Short mmCIF file of C-alpha atoms in Angstrom, two decimals:
data_model
loop_
_atom_site.label_atom_id
_atom_site.label_comp_id
_atom_site.label_asym_id
_atom_site.label_seq_id
_atom_site.Cartn_x
_atom_site.Cartn_y
_atom_site.Cartn_z
CA MET A 28 -45.19 133.27 36.82
CA SER A 29 -45.61 133.77 33.14
CA ALA A 30 -46.14 131.14 30.54
CA ALA A 31 -43.33 132.21 28.25
CA ASN A 32 -40.32 131.52 30.35
CA THR A 33 -41.46 130.28 33.80
CA MET A 34 -42.19 126.85 35.27
CA ASN A 35 -42.56 125.23 38.66
CA PRO A 36 -40.47 122.04 38.77
CA PRO A 37 -40.38 120.11 42.01
CA VAL A 38 -38.01 121.53 44.59
CA GLY A 39 -34.71 119.72 44.25
CA GLU A 40 -34.98 119.05 40.52
CA ARG A 41 -31.91 120.41 38.76
CA PHE A 42 -30.97 121.22 35.23
CA PRO A 43 -27.76 119.60 33.95
CA ASP A 44 -24.42 121.08 34.89
CA SER A 45 -22.26 122.03 31.90
CA HIS A 46 -19.18 122.77 34.02
CA SER A 47 -16.91 119.77 33.86
CA VAL A 48 -13.29 118.76 33.49
CA SER A 49 -12.43 116.32 30.73
CA ASP A 50 -10.08 113.38 30.89
CA SER A 51 -7.06 114.39 28.81
CA SER A 52 -6.39 110.75 27.95
CA ASP A 53 -9.95 109.82 26.96
CA THR A 54 -11.90 112.57 25.24
CA SER A 55 -13.19 110.59 22.31
CA ASN A 56 -16.89 110.26 21.69
CA GLU A 57 -18.62 110.31 25.05
CA GLU A 58 -21.69 112.48 24.70
CA GLY A 59 -21.82 115.55 26.88
CA TRP A 60 -18.00 115.87 26.95
CA GLU A 61 -17.31 116.89 23.35
CA ASP A 62 -17.08 120.58 24.17
CA VAL A 63 -14.22 120.11 26.60
CA GLU A 64 -11.70 118.49 24.24
CA PRO A 65 -8.19 119.72 25.14
CA GLU A 66 -6.99 122.39 22.75
CA GLU A 67 -3.57 122.62 21.17
CA GLU A 68 -2.84 126.14 22.40
CA SER A 69 -2.90 126.87 26.12
CA GLN A 70 -5.80 128.74 27.68
CA PRO A 71 -5.27 131.73 29.97
CA VAL A 72 -5.60 130.97 33.67
CA ILE A 73 -7.84 133.15 35.87
CA GLY A 74 -6.28 134.18 39.18
CA LEU A 75 -7.41 132.54 42.40
CA PHE A 76 -7.69 135.89 44.20
CA SER A 77 -8.51 138.24 41.30
CA ASP A 78 -10.06 138.29 37.83
CA HIS A 79 -6.63 138.83 36.27
CA GLU A 80 -5.67 136.48 33.39
CA TYR A 81 -2.27 134.78 33.37
CA PRO A 82 -0.59 133.03 30.44
CA ASP A 83 -0.20 129.82 32.43
CA ALA A 84 -0.84 128.26 35.83
CA ARG A 85 2.78 128.58 36.98
CA SER A 86 2.85 132.38 36.65
CA MET A 87 -0.56 132.67 38.35
CA LEU A 88 0.51 130.50 41.31
CA LYS A 89 3.78 132.40 41.62
CA GLU A 90 1.88 135.68 42.07
CA CYS A 91 -0.53 134.00 44.53
CA LYS A 92 2.50 132.97 46.59
CA GLU A 93 4.17 136.39 46.46
CA LYS A 94 1.13 138.67 46.83
CA PHE A 95 -1.32 136.57 48.83
CA ASN A 96 1.04 134.21 50.71
CA PHE A 97 -0.82 131.26 49.18
CA ASP A 98 1.36 128.35 48.02
CA LEU A 99 -0.92 125.81 46.36
CA LEU A 100 1.83 123.29 45.68
CA LYS A 101 3.03 123.42 49.29
CA ILE A 102 -0.54 122.95 50.53
CA GLN A 103 -0.91 119.92 48.23
CA LYS A 104 2.24 118.43 49.70
CA ASP A 105 1.58 119.33 53.37
CA LEU A 106 -1.98 117.98 53.31
CA ASP A 107 -1.06 115.00 51.12
CA LEU A 108 -3.77 115.88 48.59
CA ASP A 109 -4.62 113.53 45.76
CA PHE A 110 -5.98 114.77 42.44
CA LEU A 111 -9.64 115.01 43.51
CA ASP A 112 -8.61 116.74 46.73
CA SER A 113 -6.72 119.30 44.66
CA ILE A 114 -9.81 119.88 42.48
CA LYS A 115 -11.84 120.51 45.63
CA LEU A 116 -9.14 122.83 47.04
CA VAL A 117 -9.18 125.06 43.94
CA ASN A 118 -12.99 125.27 43.84
CA TYR A 119 -13.14 125.87 47.61
CA VAL A 120 -10.70 128.79 47.35
CA ARG A 121 -12.56 130.26 44.37
CA THR A 122 -15.87 129.96 46.26
CA GLU A 123 -14.48 131.66 49.37
CA VAL A 124 -12.89 134.49 47.35
CA LYS A 125 -16.10 134.93 45.35
CA ASN A 126 -17.95 135.36 48.66
CA GLY A 127 -15.52 138.05 49.79
CA ASN A 128 -13.05 135.97 51.86
CA LYS A 129 -9.53 136.44 50.48
CA THR A 130 -7.91 134.48 53.31
CA PRO A 131 -9.63 131.08 53.10
CA ASP A 132 -8.79 128.59 55.83
CA VAL A 133 -6.74 125.76 54.26
CA SER A 134 -5.25 124.40 57.48
CA SER A 135 -7.01 121.07 57.05
CA LYS A 136 -8.37 118.90 54.26
CA SER A 137 -11.69 118.85 56.13
CA LYS A 138 -12.29 122.48 55.16
CA PHE A 139 -12.99 121.45 51.58
CA GLU A 140 -13.89 117.75 51.78
CA ASP A 141 -17.52 118.35 50.69
CA ASP A 142 -18.16 116.78 47.27
CA ALA A 143 -19.92 120.02 46.30
CA TYR A 144 -16.44 121.39 45.63
CA LEU A 145 -16.04 118.95 42.74
CA LYS A 146 -18.25 121.33 40.76
CA PRO A 147 -16.08 123.96 39.06
CA VAL A 148 -16.76 127.56 40.09
CA LEU A 149 -15.48 128.85 36.74
CA GLU A 150 -16.59 127.44 33.42
CA ASP A 151 -13.64 125.78 31.62
CA ASP A 152 -11.27 126.57 34.50
CA ALA A 153 -7.83 126.20 32.90
CA LEU A 154 -6.23 125.78 36.33
CA LEU A 155 -8.09 122.49 36.83
CA TYR A 156 -6.70 121.23 33.51
CA SER A 157 -3.19 122.12 34.70
CA LEU A 158 -3.24 120.40 38.09
CA ASP A 159 -1.76 117.14 36.82
CA ASP A 160 1.09 118.97 35.05
CA LEU A 161 1.84 121.04 38.18
CA THR A 162 1.90 117.93 40.37
CA GLU A 163 4.21 116.16 37.94
CA GLU A 164 6.56 119.17 37.78
CA GLN A 165 6.65 119.30 41.56
CA GLY A 166 7.77 115.68 41.57
CA GLU A 167 10.51 116.48 39.07
CA GLU A 168 11.80 119.39 41.17
CA SER A 169 12.09 117.16 44.22
CA THR A 170 14.45 114.79 42.31
CA PRO A 171 16.69 117.09 40.23
CA SER A 172 19.25 114.35 39.47
CA ALA A 173 19.30 112.44 36.17
CA GLN A 174 16.24 110.29 35.60
CA THR A 175 16.81 106.59 36.21
CA ASN A 176 14.69 103.82 34.73
CA ARG A 177 13.10 103.38 38.13
CA GLU A 178 12.21 107.08 38.36
CA VAL A 179 10.73 107.01 34.87
CA THR A 180 8.61 104.05 35.85
CA GLU A 181 7.44 105.83 38.99
CA LEU A 182 6.48 108.91 37.00
CA GLN A 183 4.56 106.79 34.51
CA GLU A 184 2.70 105.14 37.37
CA GLN A 185 1.89 108.56 38.82
CA LEU A 186 0.63 109.75 35.46
CA GLU A 187 -1.54 106.66 35.10
CA GLN A 188 -2.92 107.25 38.61
CA LEU A 189 -3.73 110.87 37.74
CA GLN A 190 -5.45 109.79 34.55
CA ASN A 191 -7.53 107.30 36.52
CA GLN A 192 -8.44 110.01 39.00
CA PHE A 193 -9.39 112.28 36.12
CA SER A 194 -11.70 109.55 34.82
CA GLU A 195 -13.22 109.09 38.28
CA TYR A 196 -13.86 112.81 38.51
CA ARG A 197 -15.51 112.86 35.10
CA ILE A 198 -17.65 109.83 35.96
CA ALA A 199 -18.67 111.41 39.30
CA VAL A 200 -19.81 114.60 37.59
CA GLN A 201 -21.56 112.66 34.82
CA LYS A 202 -23.36 110.52 37.42
CA SER A 203 -24.49 113.65 39.23
CA MET A 204 -25.87 115.06 35.99
CA ASP A 205 -27.68 111.81 35.20
CA ASP A 206 -29.17 111.62 38.70
CA GLN A 207 -30.48 115.15 38.40
CA LEU A 208 -32.06 114.53 35.02
CA SER A 209 -33.68 111.28 36.17
CA LYS A 210 -35.84 113.28 38.60
CA GLU A 211 -37.82 114.91 35.79
CA ASP A 212 -41.54 114.52 36.12
CA GLU A 213 -42.73 111.31 34.39
CA LYS A 214 -45.77 112.98 32.93
CA LEU A 215 -43.67 115.74 31.47
CA ALA A 216 -41.22 113.20 30.10
CA GLU A 217 -44.04 111.34 28.33
CA ALA A 218 -45.35 114.54 26.81
CA THR A 219 -41.95 115.64 25.54
CA PRO A 220 -40.77 114.02 22.26
CA LYS A 221 -37.55 112.09 22.82
CA PRO A 222 -34.84 113.73 20.67
CA SER A 223 -31.92 111.73 19.37
CA ALA A 224 -28.91 111.76 21.68
CA HIS A 225 -26.71 113.64 19.21
CA ALA A 226 -29.36 116.18 18.14
CA ILE A 227 -30.11 118.14 21.33
CA ASP A 228 -28.00 118.56 24.43
CA ARG A 229 -29.45 118.10 27.89
CA LEU A 230 -29.82 121.76 28.62
CA GLN A 231 -31.91 122.18 25.49
CA GLU A 232 -34.06 119.22 26.53
CA ALA A 233 -34.72 120.89 29.88
CA ASP A 234 -35.63 124.13 28.11
CA ASP A 235 -38.03 122.32 25.80
CA GLY A 236 -39.62 120.54 28.74
CA TYR A 237 -40.00 123.88 30.46
CA PHE A 238 -42.22 125.22 27.69
CA VAL A 239 -44.15 121.93 27.45
CA SER A 240 -45.10 122.26 31.11
CA TYR A 241 -47.05 125.40 30.27
CA ALA A 242 -49.29 123.53 27.84
CA TYR A 243 -51.27 122.08 30.76
CA ASN A 244 -54.32 123.71 32.35
CA ALA A 245 -53.27 123.28 35.98
CA ILE A 246 -50.46 125.81 35.99
CA HIS A 247 -52.64 128.48 34.34
CA GLU A 248 -55.52 127.73 36.70
CA SER A 249 -53.15 128.26 39.64
CA MET A 250 -51.96 131.59 38.29
CA LEU A 251 -55.39 132.89 37.32
CA LYS A 252 -56.83 131.93 40.72
CA ASP A 253 -54.05 133.86 42.44
CA ALA A 254 -56.21 136.94 43.03
CA VAL A 255 -53.31 139.01 44.38
CA ARG A 256 -51.46 138.50 41.11
CA THR A 257 -54.29 138.77 38.59
CA ASP A 258 -56.23 141.54 40.35
CA SER A 259 -53.10 143.69 40.49
CA TYR A 260 -52.54 143.52 36.73
CA ARG A 261 -56.25 144.13 36.05
CA ASP A 262 -56.44 147.06 38.46
CA PHE A 263 -53.37 148.74 37.03
CA VAL A 264 -54.62 148.46 33.45
CA TYR A 265 -58.23 149.49 34.16
CA GLU A 266 -57.28 152.32 36.52
CA ASN A 267 -54.91 153.75 33.91
CA LYS A 268 -56.95 153.43 30.71
CA HIS A 269 -55.60 156.80 29.60
CA VAL A 270 -52.12 155.24 29.56
CA PHE A 271 -53.22 152.31 27.35
CA LYS A 272 -55.61 154.26 25.08
CA ASP A 273 -54.59 153.87 21.40
CA LYS A 274 -51.21 152.33 22.38
CA VAL A 275 -49.39 149.32 20.94
CA VAL A 276 -48.77 146.77 23.70
CA LEU A 277 -46.49 143.72 23.83
CA ASP A 278 -47.43 140.90 26.22
CA VAL A 279 -44.33 138.73 26.80
CA GLY A 280 -45.34 135.23 27.92
CA CYS A 281 -49.06 135.75 27.41
CA GLY A 282 -50.27 132.32 28.58
CA THR A 283 -54.06 132.26 28.28
CA GLY A 284 -54.02 135.88 27.10
CA ILE A 285 -55.62 137.39 30.20
CA LEU A 286 -53.26 140.40 30.38
CA SER A 287 -53.63 141.03 26.65
CA MET A 288 -57.41 141.09 26.99
CA PHE A 289 -57.18 143.54 29.92
CA CYS A 290 -55.15 145.86 27.68
CA ALA A 291 -57.55 145.48 24.75
CA LYS A 292 -60.52 146.28 27.00
CA ALA A 293 -58.66 149.36 28.28
CA GLY A 294 -58.50 150.78 24.76
CA ALA A 295 -55.16 149.60 23.36
CA LYS A 296 -54.97 150.01 19.60
CA LYS A 297 -53.02 146.78 19.10
CA VAL A 298 -51.82 144.04 21.44
CA ILE A 299 -49.20 141.47 20.42
CA ALA A 300 -49.29 138.35 22.63
CA VAL A 301 -46.21 136.10 22.45
CA ASP A 302 -45.72 132.68 24.04
CA ASN A 303 -43.54 129.68 23.17
CA SER A 304 -45.89 127.09 24.68
CA ASN A 305 -48.80 125.23 23.07
CA ILE A 306 -51.03 127.35 25.29
CA ILE A 307 -50.85 129.96 22.52
CA ASP A 308 -53.39 127.86 20.58
CA ARG A 309 -55.83 128.11 23.47
CA ALA A 310 -55.09 131.84 23.76
CA LYS A 311 -56.03 132.35 20.10
CA GLU A 312 -59.37 130.60 20.69
CA ILE A 313 -60.00 132.60 23.88
CA VAL A 314 -59.25 135.89 22.14
CA HIS A 315 -61.57 134.96 19.26
CA ASP A 316 -64.35 133.79 21.62
CA ASN A 317 -64.24 137.15 23.39
CA GLY A 318 -64.45 139.14 20.17
CA LEU A 319 -60.97 140.67 20.50
CA GLY A 320 -59.34 139.10 17.47
CA ASP A 321 -59.17 142.42 15.62
CA VAL A 322 -57.02 143.93 18.41
CA ILE A 323 -54.93 141.02 19.73
CA THR A 324 -52.43 139.12 17.58
CA CYS A 325 -51.11 135.86 19.08
CA ILE A 326 -47.63 134.67 18.03
CA ARG A 327 -45.97 131.35 18.90
CA GLY A 328 -42.23 131.40 19.67
CA LYS A 329 -39.50 132.80 21.89
CA ILE A 330 -39.45 136.59 22.02
CA GLU A 331 -35.77 136.44 21.03
CA GLU A 332 -36.62 134.58 17.82
CA VAL A 333 -40.04 135.73 16.57
CA THR A 334 -40.71 138.55 14.11
CA LEU A 335 -43.27 141.05 15.36
CA PRO A 336 -45.69 142.79 12.99
CA VAL A 337 -44.50 146.18 14.30
CA GLU A 338 -41.11 147.83 14.65
CA LYS A 339 -41.70 149.24 18.15
CA VAL A 340 -44.27 149.08 20.96
CA ASP A 341 -45.41 151.70 23.49
CA ILE A 342 -45.91 149.39 26.49
CA ILE A 343 -44.54 146.00 27.55
CA ILE A 344 -46.62 144.04 30.04
CA SER A 345 -45.50 140.70 31.42
CA GLU A 346 -45.93 138.45 34.44
CA TRP A 347 -42.38 137.12 34.52
CA MET A 348 -41.76 136.55 38.22
CA GLY A 349 -40.58 133.15 39.50
CA TYR A 350 -39.84 131.72 42.93
CA GLY A 351 -37.41 133.99 44.75
CA LEU A 352 -38.26 136.44 41.92
CA LEU A 353 -35.49 135.40 39.50
CA PHE A 354 -35.95 131.61 39.30
CA GLU A 355 -36.71 130.48 35.73
CA ALA A 356 -34.82 133.39 34.11
CA MET A 357 -37.84 134.72 32.22
CA PHE A 358 -36.86 138.25 33.14
CA ASP A 359 -33.88 137.90 30.77
CA SER A 360 -36.38 137.61 27.91
CA VAL A 361 -38.37 140.61 29.14
CA ILE A 362 -35.18 142.70 29.19
CA TYR A 363 -34.42 141.54 25.64
CA ALA A 364 -37.92 142.60 24.53
CA ARG A 365 -37.49 145.98 26.25
CA ASP A 366 -34.16 146.70 24.57
CA ARG A 367 -35.33 145.49 21.16
CA TYR A 368 -38.91 146.75 20.90
CA LEU A 369 -39.82 149.41 23.49
CA VAL A 370 -39.95 152.97 22.16
CA PRO A 371 -37.84 155.60 23.96
CA GLY A 372 -39.91 156.71 26.94
CA GLY A 373 -42.10 153.59 26.74
CA LEU A 374 -43.63 151.98 29.82
CA MET A 375 -42.86 148.68 31.55
CA ALA A 376 -45.67 147.04 33.55
CA PRO A 377 -44.84 146.29 36.28
CA SER A 378 -42.21 149.01 36.62
CA HIS A 379 -40.30 147.95 39.75
CA ALA A 380 -39.56 144.91 41.91
CA THR A 381 -37.75 144.60 45.23
CA LEU A 382 -36.18 141.57 46.92
CA ARG A 383 -36.37 141.29 50.70
CA LEU A 384 -34.55 139.12 53.24
CA ALA A 385 -35.45 138.48 56.89
CA PRO A 386 -34.18 136.18 59.69
CA PHE A 387 -36.29 133.02 60.02
CA ALA A 388 -36.98 130.78 63.04
CA ASP A 389 -39.57 128.01 63.10
CA PRO A 390 -38.82 125.12 65.52
CA ASP A 391 -42.00 123.29 64.47
CA PHE A 392 -40.97 123.27 60.82
CA ILE A 393 -37.45 122.12 61.69
CA ALA A 394 -38.96 119.28 63.72
CA SER A 395 -41.29 118.18 60.91
CA HIS A 396 -38.86 118.72 58.02
CA ILE A 397 -35.49 117.79 59.56
CA SER A 398 -35.78 116.01 62.93
CA PHE A 399 -38.61 113.83 61.55
CA TRP A 400 -36.09 111.63 59.73
CA ASN A 401 -34.28 110.67 62.92
CA ASN A 402 -37.15 108.42 63.99
CA VAL A 403 -39.72 107.25 61.44
CA TYR A 404 -41.95 104.61 63.06
CA GLY A 405 -38.99 103.63 65.22
CA PHE A 406 -36.49 103.48 62.32
CA LYS A 407 -33.54 105.79 61.67
CA MET A 408 -33.69 107.38 58.22
CA ASP A 409 -30.80 109.82 58.59
CA SER A 410 -29.73 109.16 55.01
CA MET A 411 -32.80 111.08 53.86
CA LEU A 412 -31.12 114.20 55.25
CA HIS A 413 -28.43 114.02 52.56
CA LYS A 414 -28.21 117.48 50.94
CA ILE A 415 -31.50 118.52 52.54
CA TYR A 416 -29.89 121.83 53.51
CA ASP A 417 -28.58 122.43 49.97
CA GLU A 418 -31.99 123.11 48.46
CA ALA A 419 -34.09 126.21 48.95
CA VAL A 420 -37.59 125.43 50.23
CA VAL A 421 -40.62 127.17 48.71
CA ARG A 422 -43.45 127.36 51.23
CA SER A 423 -45.96 129.71 52.85
CA ASN A 424 -44.97 130.84 56.35
CA GLN A 425 -46.70 132.44 59.30
CA PRO A 426 -45.61 136.03 60.13
CA ALA A 427 -44.37 134.81 63.53
CA THR A 428 -41.58 132.86 61.82
CA VAL A 429 -40.03 136.13 60.62
CA VAL A 430 -38.08 137.16 63.71
CA GLY A 431 -36.75 140.53 62.57
CA GLU A 432 -37.55 143.35 60.20
CA SER A 433 -36.96 142.49 56.56
CA GLN A 434 -34.54 144.50 54.47
CA ILE A 435 -34.54 145.21 50.73
CA PHE A 436 -31.29 143.88 49.32
CA LEU A 437 -32.01 144.51 45.64
CA THR A 438 -34.27 146.92 43.79
CA LEU A 439 -35.02 146.19 40.14
CA PRO A 440 -36.03 149.24 38.06
CA LEU A 441 -37.46 147.43 35.04
CA HIS A 442 -36.85 150.30 32.65
CA THR A 443 -33.07 150.28 33.10
CA ILE A 444 -31.78 147.13 34.80
CA THR A 445 -29.52 144.81 32.77
CA VAL A 446 -29.17 141.02 32.67
CA GLU A 447 -25.67 141.33 34.13
CA GLU A 448 -27.10 143.00 37.23
CA LEU A 449 -29.21 139.89 37.95
CA SER A 450 -26.07 138.17 39.26
CA PHE A 451 -24.96 140.02 42.38
CA LEU A 452 -23.66 140.04 45.94
CA LYS A 453 -25.40 142.61 48.16
CA GLU A 454 -24.92 143.61 51.79
CA PHE A 455 -27.70 143.45 54.37
CA GLN A 456 -28.29 144.23 58.04
CA VAL A 457 -31.24 143.01 60.09
CA THR A 458 -32.16 143.33 63.77
CA LEU A 459 -33.94 140.62 65.73
CA ASP A 460 -37.28 141.71 67.20
CA GLN A 461 -37.62 138.77 69.60
CA ASP A 462 -35.57 136.19 71.51
CA ILE A 463 -35.00 132.94 69.61
CA ASP A 464 -33.50 129.58 70.54
CA ALA A 465 -31.72 129.41 67.17
CA LEU A 466 -31.53 131.15 63.82
CA ASP A 467 -33.06 128.47 61.58
CA GLY A 468 -32.53 130.24 58.28
CA TRP A 469 -33.49 133.11 56.02
CA ALA A 470 -36.78 134.04 54.36
CA ILE A 471 -36.73 135.73 50.96
CA TRP A 472 -39.69 137.27 49.13
CA PHE A 473 -40.38 140.00 46.60
CA ASP A 474 -42.69 142.97 46.18
CA ILE A 475 -44.05 144.28 42.86
CA PHE A 476 -44.97 147.87 41.94
CA PHE A 477 -46.87 149.33 38.97
CA MET A 478 -45.86 152.98 38.62
CA PRO A 479 -48.06 154.76 36.04
CA SER A 480 -45.20 156.73 34.50
CA ARG A 481 -41.63 155.96 33.49
CA GLU A 482 -40.57 159.08 35.39
CA SER A 483 -42.21 157.90 38.64
CA ILE A 484 -39.65 157.32 41.40
CA LEU A 485 -40.04 154.40 43.79
CA PRO A 486 -39.32 155.35 47.44
CA GLU A 487 -36.16 153.82 48.89
CA ASN A 488 -37.93 151.45 51.30
CA ALA A 489 -41.21 151.03 49.43
CA ILE A 490 -43.87 148.94 51.19
CA PRO A 491 -46.83 147.76 49.05
CA SER A 492 -49.45 148.48 51.71
CA GLU A 493 -48.21 152.05 52.04
CA MET A 494 -47.89 152.56 48.28
CA SER A 495 -51.44 151.28 47.78
CA LYS A 496 -52.68 154.05 50.09
CA LYS A 497 -51.07 156.52 47.68
CA GLY A 498 -52.93 155.01 44.72
CA VAL A 499 -50.03 152.93 43.39
CA VAL A 500 -51.00 149.36 42.45
CA SER A 501 -48.58 146.98 44.17
CA PHE A 502 -48.45 143.68 46.02
CA THR A 503 -46.21 141.61 48.28
CA THR A 504 -45.41 137.89 48.27
CA GLY A 505 -44.24 138.08 51.89
CA PRO A 506 -45.70 136.26 54.91
CA HIS A 507 -47.44 139.40 56.20
CA GLY A 508 -49.62 139.67 53.08
CA THR A 509 -52.27 137.52 51.44
CA GLU A 510 -50.76 134.23 50.30
CA THR A 511 -49.72 134.02 46.64
CA HIS A 512 -48.67 131.04 44.54
CA TRP A 513 -45.07 132.30 44.81
CA GLN A 514 -45.11 131.88 48.62
CA GLN A 515 -41.66 132.54 50.18
CA THR A 516 -38.22 131.07 49.60
CA ILE A 517 -36.71 129.60 52.78
CA LEU A 518 -32.97 128.97 53.15
CA LEU A 519 -32.41 126.58 56.07
CA ILE A 520 -29.08 126.88 57.89
CA ASP A 521 -27.06 123.70 58.37
CA HIS A 522 -25.54 124.36 61.79
CA ALA A 523 -23.63 121.08 61.60
CA LYS A 524 -21.61 122.29 58.63
CA ASP A 525 -18.07 123.47 59.15
CA ASN A 526 -18.94 126.96 57.90
CA ALA A 527 -21.20 127.54 60.92
CA LYS A 528 -18.45 126.76 63.41
CA GLN A 529 -20.27 127.65 66.58
CA GLY A 530 -23.35 125.60 65.77
CA SER A 531 -26.83 126.87 66.63
CA GLN A 532 -27.12 129.25 69.54
CA ALA A 533 -29.77 131.34 71.24
CA LEU A 534 -30.03 134.97 70.13
CA LYS A 535 -31.63 137.92 71.90
CA LYS A 536 -34.02 140.62 70.78
CA GLY A 537 -32.11 143.65 69.51
CA GLN A 538 -29.08 141.72 68.30
CA VAL A 539 -27.88 142.75 64.84
CA ILE A 540 -26.96 140.39 62.01
CA THR A 541 -24.95 141.69 59.05
CA GLY A 542 -23.87 139.90 55.92
CA LYS A 543 -24.08 139.50 52.17
CA VAL A 544 -26.63 137.75 49.97
CA GLY A 545 -25.88 136.69 46.41
CA TYR A 546 -27.79 135.39 43.39
CA GLU A 547 -26.25 133.61 40.43
CA LYS A 548 -27.56 131.34 37.69
CA THR A 549 -26.82 127.69 38.42
CA GLU A 550 -25.04 127.65 35.07
CA LYS A 551 -25.09 129.58 31.83
CA GLY A 552 -28.40 128.95 30.06
CA SER A 553 -29.99 127.39 33.14
CA ARG A 554 -33.25 128.54 34.68
CA GLY A 555 -32.07 127.59 38.17
CA VAL A 556 -30.62 130.02 40.71
CA ASP A 557 -27.90 129.54 43.32
CA ILE A 558 -28.39 131.74 46.40
CA SER A 559 -25.58 132.38 48.88
CA VAL A 560 -25.67 134.06 52.29
CA GLN A 561 -22.76 134.86 54.57
CA TRP A 562 -23.62 136.35 57.93
CA GLU A 563 -22.33 137.30 61.38
CA SER A 564 -24.24 138.41 64.46
CA ASP A 565 -22.95 140.76 67.13
CA ALA A 566 -23.28 137.73 69.44
CA GLY A 567 -20.55 135.95 67.50
CA GLU A 568 -22.62 133.50 65.45
CA LYS A 569 -21.47 133.45 61.84
CA GLY A 570 -21.58 131.26 58.77
CA ILE A 571 -21.66 131.02 55.01
CA GLN A 572 -23.85 128.70 52.95
CA LEU A 573 -25.06 128.08 49.40
CA TRP A 574 -28.55 126.93 48.37
CA SER A 575 -29.97 125.94 44.98
CA LEU A 576 -33.42 126.96 43.79
CA GLN A 577 -34.36 124.39 41.14
#
């Protein structure tokens, strides 16, 4: 991971969620809710089953009823849904549709009772703002006669109840945000200046803390001691000195400056090292101490904001990879640097990355990580299991825990890929290579390739060990290779959840599992990643689940 835009917060720590629904009767001065003040003119409503925009919620729901046989108001009435239930229903349907299921099961309130569905799927979802109006109109339609004083009173009471529910929803979301922020590392909190409450929003605070974390030695020591990582960059640069000779190189997220110094030693004419952490001060000293100050220029700041001393560069080198490859969102900055500064035909190092997924089974880990809480020195601690399946686990695994061949579900050609392509839903198919008592989860890792030319083509199912035999510098972060500080990302399946209806079951060697895996930023501007997997085996086991990598 690179020092410009990557960090390693504890698993489970989350950045604040900006998606929220504001109380239409109380939107005054509560911090964190200013940006959701109700507007005078109505907002378009996004369809539940399509990306089509409708002028209002009524027209959208009418088309849902006619085209998709989905009557939201009838479901509200039949299931006796209150306001929060209706919020969950909308977000549940949007989640299912987003994952490819256009016929979500709404036969019971239990299908969407999880509080996770309080979090809006769409930012500023106008349908959520309209739910109270729709409910009120439904009440009016059921009593078409002239309004009596009693009916007016009942409607006022209903409106007051809805407003109270709106406040409860807002408070619940706010509490969740506060709980997440309270988990920040105490040491990091002490090192970060406390901004005034009205000066910087919470997301900005998290971003600032992210860069502060890279001012400490420990994280750079961990990266430099990762021989797989550092040796690969060194080998590529030194084995291709003819590529770097007399070139202008940009190092995005330079950290201690190690990659910049490799390039300078390989004959680069000029190297520009950029980092937004205080580590840049150490990098300047290191560059000077090694007599490379006439070649390497160190600049403090975000690559999106600094002014470089050159118009264009010939090569961009960066170690931008995070857990699960895309955690920390540093690659967004590398893409910006590529589009802004790289000359036509210029080289990206590395040039390609691939993401792999494989079925995972490890009864010993499940026993130590999950079952452990059922009996701790004779005491039940089941409450510690709350949301334990919602978080991705970063750990190093034995090859035996991978119970089927891995499959590449995304290839990233660094010369052409866009930021938009980093949010995706891709199909996969894997075959078990052994009998297992249960499918415990999914293992995700990435492979990195350094092709010496922009025109070099990466084979469709590139394997680092095979590519290395052909002289291509590459490495894997998978369990079959030498351990790296990235380890693997494990997504544990919650077989007790309603979305895995059959529960855990034994599977046989040769059985095929198909499905889809998706990545999406936890929220706009966040460095976290939400990972979803939906799957089905030819033995009938199926499920769908969402994990957060924070």
